Amino acid sequence: MSVRRSIVRGVGGYLPARVMTNQEIASRLDTSDEWIVQRTGIHERRIAAEGETTSDLGLAAARAALADAGMGSDAVDLIVLATSTPDQTFPASAVTIQAELGITRGAAFDLQAVCSGFVFALATADRFLNSGEFRCALVIGAETFSRILDWNDRSTCVLFGDGAGALVLEAGEQPGERTDRGVLTTHLRSDGRYRSKLYVDGGPSTTGTVGQLRMEGREVFRHAVGMITDVVEDAFKATGYGAKDIDWFVPHQANKRIIDGSAHKLGIAPEKIVSTVDRHGNTSAASIPLALADARVDRRIKPGHLVLLEAMGGGFTWASALVRW
Ligand code: UT7
């Protein structure tokens, strides 16, 4: 019996031109390249230029994804943008991208689940495509975290960077077999008891300011691997797949130690990990689609490959998805 699935047609990424190295940060703060590399695996990150907005980044990634799909923007009837750093409090930055792409039909909205945002957005778009309400979605993760960092706080400012990535998803019939292409399963979790472990100390209804990122890094780290492996096990249970079936593991890129620890606990071989944290730092909701774009550019991910996505971040939120390319 055939089933309707959300099939990946294209992927694209965009990084601002400006590279900020660890050495540059160490020249003005009490930190070192050695500490940052040892504790996080990060060597450098990108920083958006003055006036370069989250929607600019997201638009460039969306255009790259549409070009990769060989599709025009007229095919798109849904845009879900995962971001915690929108251009403005409202309207959604997704509508700016929609307007720049010349799309006047369908719907565009932002979704906020911090570093898990891209997987939440993928799950949301997948449901709309499966229900038949929309046919072709741009799922975008775009962030300018450099704008909400406290550049005097060495425990957070060394970790994050700016960037954007996007997927084009199109609804299509598949045979309903193990070889089906598309989004096979998604699993979303949140637990607001942990909301003060990683947050921004401002907002429209509290301070009336944008605020800056605050994090108890050690506490986030302590929970990360357990939450990630739990939600990946949920994806395995739902599909009958296991670690040995995975072709590529594309995790949220927060810290190399968290990525390697999660892969090890799940029994996923190191050579299956797609990692960009060394060059991008943590780009929050943009990190997974940026890593996917990286693996697309060098043609590591091929049609038919089974790709495991996972993320964990502020809220706490955590999520997984299994996608057959
Ligand atoms: O996207 C999801 C959200 N974020 C994360 O997943 C991040 C999760 N957390 C982490 O990745 C790690 O906890 C960090 C990389 C943030 C920190 O690594 P850690 O091994 O947990 O270090 P720590 O926080 O336990 O700090 C160890 C020491 C401290 O000094 P004392 O108290 O031992 O004297 C810190 O003050 O390192 C110090 N420290 C630094 N030293 C040099 C903290 N930041 C820095 C720094 N440079 N940038």
mmCIF file with all atom_site columns, C-alpha atoms and ligand atoms in Angstrom, residues 29-32 35-36 39-40 114-115 153-156 158-160 198 215-222 224 252-255 257-258 282 284 312-314, ligand 1:
data_model
loop_
_atom_site.group_PDB
_atom_site.id
_atom_site.type_symbol
_atom_site.label_atom_id
_atom_site.label_alt_id
_atom_site.label_comp_id
_atom_site.label_asym_id
_atom_site.label_entity_id
_atom_site.label_seq_id
_atom_site.pdbx_PDB_ins_code
_atom_site.Cartn_x
_atom_site.Cartn_y
_atom_site.Cartn_z
_atom_site.occupancy
_atom_site.B_iso_or_equiv
_atom_site.pdbx_formal_charge
_atom_site.auth_seq_id
_atom_site.auth_comp_id
_atom_site.auth_asym_id
_atom_site.auth_atom_id
_atom_site.pdbx_PDB_model_num
ATOM   1  C CA  . LEU A 1 29  ? 39.613 37.455 26.510 1.00 0.00 ? 29  LEU A CA  1
ATOM   2  C CA  . ASP A 1 30  ? 41.163 35.142 29.115 1.00 0.00 ? 30  ASP A CA  1
ATOM   3  C CA  . THR A 1 31  ? 40.902 31.993 27.004 1.00 0.00 ? 31  THR A CA  1
ATOM   4  C CA  . SER A 1 32  ? 43.100 30.023 24.607 1.00 0.00 ? 32  SER A CA  1
ATOM   5  C CA  . TRP A 1 35  ? 41.237 25.254 25.844 1.00 0.00 ? 35  TRP A CA  1
ATOM   6  C CA  . ILE A 1 36  ? 38.536 25.821 23.214 1.00 0.00 ? 36  ILE A CA  1
ATOM   7  C CA  . ARG A 1 39  ? 36.828 21.192 25.439 1.00 0.00 ? 39  ARG A CA  1
ATOM   8  C CA  . THR A 1 40  ? 34.703 21.730 22.320 1.00 0.00 ? 40  THR A CA  1
ATOM   9  C CA  . VAL A 1 114 ? 16.499 26.743 20.105 1.00 0.00 ? 114 VAL A CA  1
ATOM   10 C CA  . CYS A 1 115 ? 19.151 24.193 19.054 1.00 0.00 ? 115 CYS A CA  1
ATOM   11 C CA  . ASP A 1 153 ? 31.699 35.858 28.927 1.00 0.00 ? 153 ASP A CA  1
ATOM   12 C CA  . ARG A 1 154 ? 34.352 33.365 27.895 1.00 0.00 ? 154 ARG A CA  1
ATOM   13 C CA  . SER A 1 155 ? 32.199 30.409 28.977 1.00 0.00 ? 155 SER A CA  1
ATOM   14 C CA  . THR A 1 156 ? 29.634 31.089 26.223 1.00 0.00 ? 156 THR A CA  1
ATOM   15 C CA  . VAL A 1 158 ? 33.578 30.940 22.278 1.00 0.00 ? 158 VAL A CA  1
ATOM   16 C CA  . LEU A 1 159 ? 30.913 28.339 21.511 1.00 0.00 ? 159 LEU A CA  1
ATOM   17 C CA  . PHE A 1 160 ? 28.525 29.883 18.991 1.00 0.00 ? 160 PHE A CA  1
ATOM   18 C CA  . LEU A 1 198 ? 20.270 27.777 28.918 1.00 0.00 ? 198 LEU A CA  1
ATOM   19 C CA  . MET A 1 215 ? 24.232 28.973 30.117 1.00 0.00 ? 215 MET A CA  1
ATOM   20 C CA  . GLU A 1 216 ? 25.249 26.559 32.820 1.00 0.00 ? 216 GLU A CA  1
ATOM   21 C CA  . GLY A 1 217 ? 27.430 24.677 30.353 1.00 0.00 ? 217 GLY A CA  1
ATOM   22 C CA  . ARG A 1 218 ? 28.366 21.832 32.657 1.00 0.00 ? 218 ARG A CA  1
ATOM   23 C CA  . GLU A 1 219 ? 24.685 21.160 33.465 1.00 0.00 ? 219 GLU A CA  1
ATOM   24 C CA  . VAL A 1 220 ? 23.722 21.152 29.776 1.00 0.00 ? 220 VAL A CA  1
ATOM   25 C CA  . PHE A 1 221 ? 26.640 18.845 29.050 1.00 0.00 ? 221 PHE A CA  1
ATOM   26 C CA  . ARG A 1 222 ? 25.612 16.486 31.885 1.00 0.00 ? 222 ARG A CA  1
ATOM   27 C CA  . ALA A 1 224 ? 23.034 16.052 26.679 1.00 0.00 ? 224 ALA A CA  1
ATOM   28 C CA  . HIS A 1 252 ? 23.436 19.067 16.201 1.00 0.00 ? 252 HIS A CA  1
ATOM   29 C CA  . GLN A 1 253 ? 26.921 20.562 16.329 1.00 0.00 ? 253 GLN A CA  1
ATOM   30 C CA  . ALA A 1 254 ? 27.375 21.903 19.873 1.00 0.00 ? 254 ALA A CA  1
ATOM   31 C CA  . ASN A 1 255 ? 30.500 20.191 21.104 1.00 0.00 ? 255 ASN A CA  1
ATOM   32 C CA  . ARG A 1 257 ? 32.751 15.665 22.975 1.00 0.00 ? 257 ARG A CA  1
ATOM   33 C CA  . ILE A 1 258 ? 28.925 15.475 23.050 1.00 0.00 ? 258 ILE A CA  1
ATOM   34 C CA  . ASN A 1 282 ? 27.386 25.911 17.430 1.00 0.00 ? 282 ASN A CA  1
ATOM   35 C CA  . SER A 1 284 ? 21.936 26.431 16.953 1.00 0.00 ? 284 SER A CA  1
ATOM   36 C CA  . MET A 1 312 ? 19.404 18.929 22.101 1.00 0.00 ? 312 MET A CA  1
ATOM   37 C CA  . GLY A 1 313 ? 19.251 22.458 23.437 1.00 0.00 ? 313 GLY A CA  1
ATOM   38 C CA  . GLY A 1 314 ? 17.563 25.221 25.435 1.00 0.00 ? 314 GLY A CA  1
HETATM 39 O O1  . UT7 B 2 .   ? 23.461 23.462 21.780 1.00 0.00 ? 1   UT7 B O1  1
HETATM 40 C C1  . UT7 B 2 .   ? 23.216 22.967 23.043 1.00 0.00 ? 1   UT7 B C1  1
HETATM 41 C C2  . UT7 B 2 .   ? 23.685 23.901 24.036 1.00 0.00 ? 1   UT7 B C2  1
HETATM 42 N N1  . UT7 B 2 .   ? 25.036 23.915 24.398 1.00 0.00 ? 1   UT7 B N1  1
HETATM 43 C C3  . UT7 B 2 .   ? 25.803 22.856 24.692 1.00 0.00 ? 1   UT7 B C3  1
HETATM 44 O O2  . UT7 B 2 .   ? 25.550 21.743 24.362 1.00 0.00 ? 1   UT7 B O2  1
HETATM 45 C C4  . UT7 B 2 .   ? 27.012 23.135 25.498 1.00 0.00 ? 1   UT7 B C4  1
HETATM 46 C C5  . UT7 B 2 .   ? 27.163 22.098 26.574 1.00 0.00 ? 1   UT7 B C5  1
HETATM 47 N N2  . UT7 B 2 .   ? 28.308 22.324 27.410 1.00 0.00 ? 1   UT7 B N2  1
HETATM 48 C C6  . UT7 B 2 .   ? 29.576 22.251 26.970 1.00 0.00 ? 1   UT7 B C6  1
HETATM 49 O O3  . UT7 B 2 .   ? 29.824 22.045 25.817 1.00 0.00 ? 1   UT7 B O3  1
HETATM 50 C C7  . UT7 B 2 .   ? 30.674 22.355 27.989 1.00 0.00 ? 1   UT7 B C7  1
HETATM 51 O O4  . UT7 B 2 .   ? 30.131 22.298 29.283 1.00 0.00 ? 1   UT7 B O4  1
HETATM 52 C C8  . UT7 B 2 .   ? 31.507 23.641 27.836 1.00 0.00 ? 1   UT7 B C8  1
HETATM 53 C C9  . UT7 B 2 .   ? 32.338 23.580 26.580 1.00 0.00 ? 1   UT7 B C9  1
HETATM 54 C C10 . UT7 B 2 .   ? 30.608 24.859 27.814 1.00 0.00 ? 1   UT7 B C10 1
HETATM 55 C C11 . UT7 B 2 .   ? 32.479 23.773 29.007 1.00 0.00 ? 1   UT7 B C11 1
HETATM 56 O O5  . UT7 B 2 .   ? 33.289 22.611 29.110 1.00 0.00 ? 1   UT7 B O5  1
HETATM 57 P P1  . UT7 B 2 .   ? 33.442 21.894 30.517 1.00 0.00 ? 1   UT7 B P1  1
HETATM 58 O O6  . UT7 B 2 .   ? 34.420 20.817 30.326 1.00 0.00 ? 1   UT7 B O6  1
HETATM 59 O O7  . UT7 B 2 .   ? 32.071 21.512 30.993 1.00 0.00 ? 1   UT7 B O7  1
HETATM 60 O O8  . UT7 B 2 .   ? 34.097 23.012 31.383 1.00 0.00 ? 1   UT7 B O8  1
HETATM 61 P P2  . UT7 B 2 .   ? 33.540 23.676 32.709 1.00 0.00 ? 1   UT7 B P2  1
HETATM 62 O O9  . UT7 B 2 .   ? 32.340 24.514 32.434 1.00 0.00 ? 1   UT7 B O9  1
HETATM 63 O O10 . UT7 B 2 .   ? 33.448 22.609 33.739 1.00 0.00 ? 1   UT7 B O10 1
HETATM 64 O O11 . UT7 B 2 .   ? 34.733 24.640 33.060 1.00 0.00 ? 1   UT7 B O11 1
HETATM 65 C C12 . UT7 B 2 .   ? 36.033 24.157 33.393 1.00 0.00 ? 1   UT7 B C12 1
HETATM 66 C C13 . UT7 B 2 .   ? 36.940 25.335 33.679 1.00 0.00 ? 1   UT7 B C13 1
HETATM 67 C C14 . UT7 B 2 .   ? 36.323 26.352 34.642 1.00 0.00 ? 1   UT7 B C14 1
HETATM 68 O O12 . UT7 B 2 .   ? 37.327 26.801 35.499 1.00 0.00 ? 1   UT7 B O12 1
HETATM 69 P P3  . UT7 B 2 .   ? 37.443 26.227 36.998 1.00 0.00 ? 1   UT7 B P3  1
HETATM 70 O O13 . UT7 B 2 .   ? 36.132 26.588 37.644 1.00 0.00 ? 1   UT7 B O13 1
HETATM 71 O O14 . UT7 B 2 .   ? 37.640 24.749 36.836 1.00 0.00 ? 1   UT7 B O14 1
HETATM 72 O O15 . UT7 B 2 .   ? 38.634 26.960 37.538 1.00 0.00 ? 1   UT7 B O15 1
HETATM 73 C C15 . UT7 B 2 .   ? 35.889 27.485 33.739 1.00 0.00 ? 1   UT7 B C15 1
HETATM 74 O O16 . UT7 B 2 .   ? 35.907 28.746 34.392 1.00 0.00 ? 1   UT7 B O16 1
HETATM 75 O O17 . UT7 B 2 .   ? 37.186 26.056 32.469 1.00 0.00 ? 1   UT7 B O17 1
HETATM 76 C C16 . UT7 B 2 .   ? 36.933 27.447 32.660 1.00 0.00 ? 1   UT7 B C16 1
HETATM 77 N N3  . UT7 B 2 .   ? 36.491 28.018 31.402 1.00 0.00 ? 1   UT7 B N3  1
HETATM 78 C C17 . UT7 B 2 .   ? 37.348 28.455 30.476 1.00 0.00 ? 1   UT7 B C17 1
HETATM 79 N N4  . UT7 B 2 .   ? 38.687 28.520 30.451 1.00 0.00 ? 1   UT7 B N4  1
HETATM 80 C C18 . UT7 B 2 .   ? 39.259 29.026 29.338 1.00 0.00 ? 1   UT7 B C18 1
HETATM 81 C C19 . UT7 B 2 .   ? 35.223 28.165 30.939 1.00 0.00 ? 1   UT7 B C19 1
HETATM 82 N N5  . UT7 B 2 .   ? 35.246 28.699 29.712 1.00 0.00 ? 1   UT7 B N5  1
HETATM 83 C C20 . UT7 B 2 .   ? 36.551 28.899 29.406 1.00 0.00 ? 1   UT7 B C20 1
HETATM 84 C C21 . UT7 B 2 .   ? 37.212 29.405 28.270 1.00 0.00 ? 1   UT7 B C21 1
HETATM 85 N N6  . UT7 B 2 .   ? 38.555 29.441 28.287 1.00 0.00 ? 1   UT7 B N6  1
HETATM 86 N N7  . UT7 B 2 .   ? 36.553 29.827 27.183 1.00 0.00 ? 1   UT7 B N7  1
#
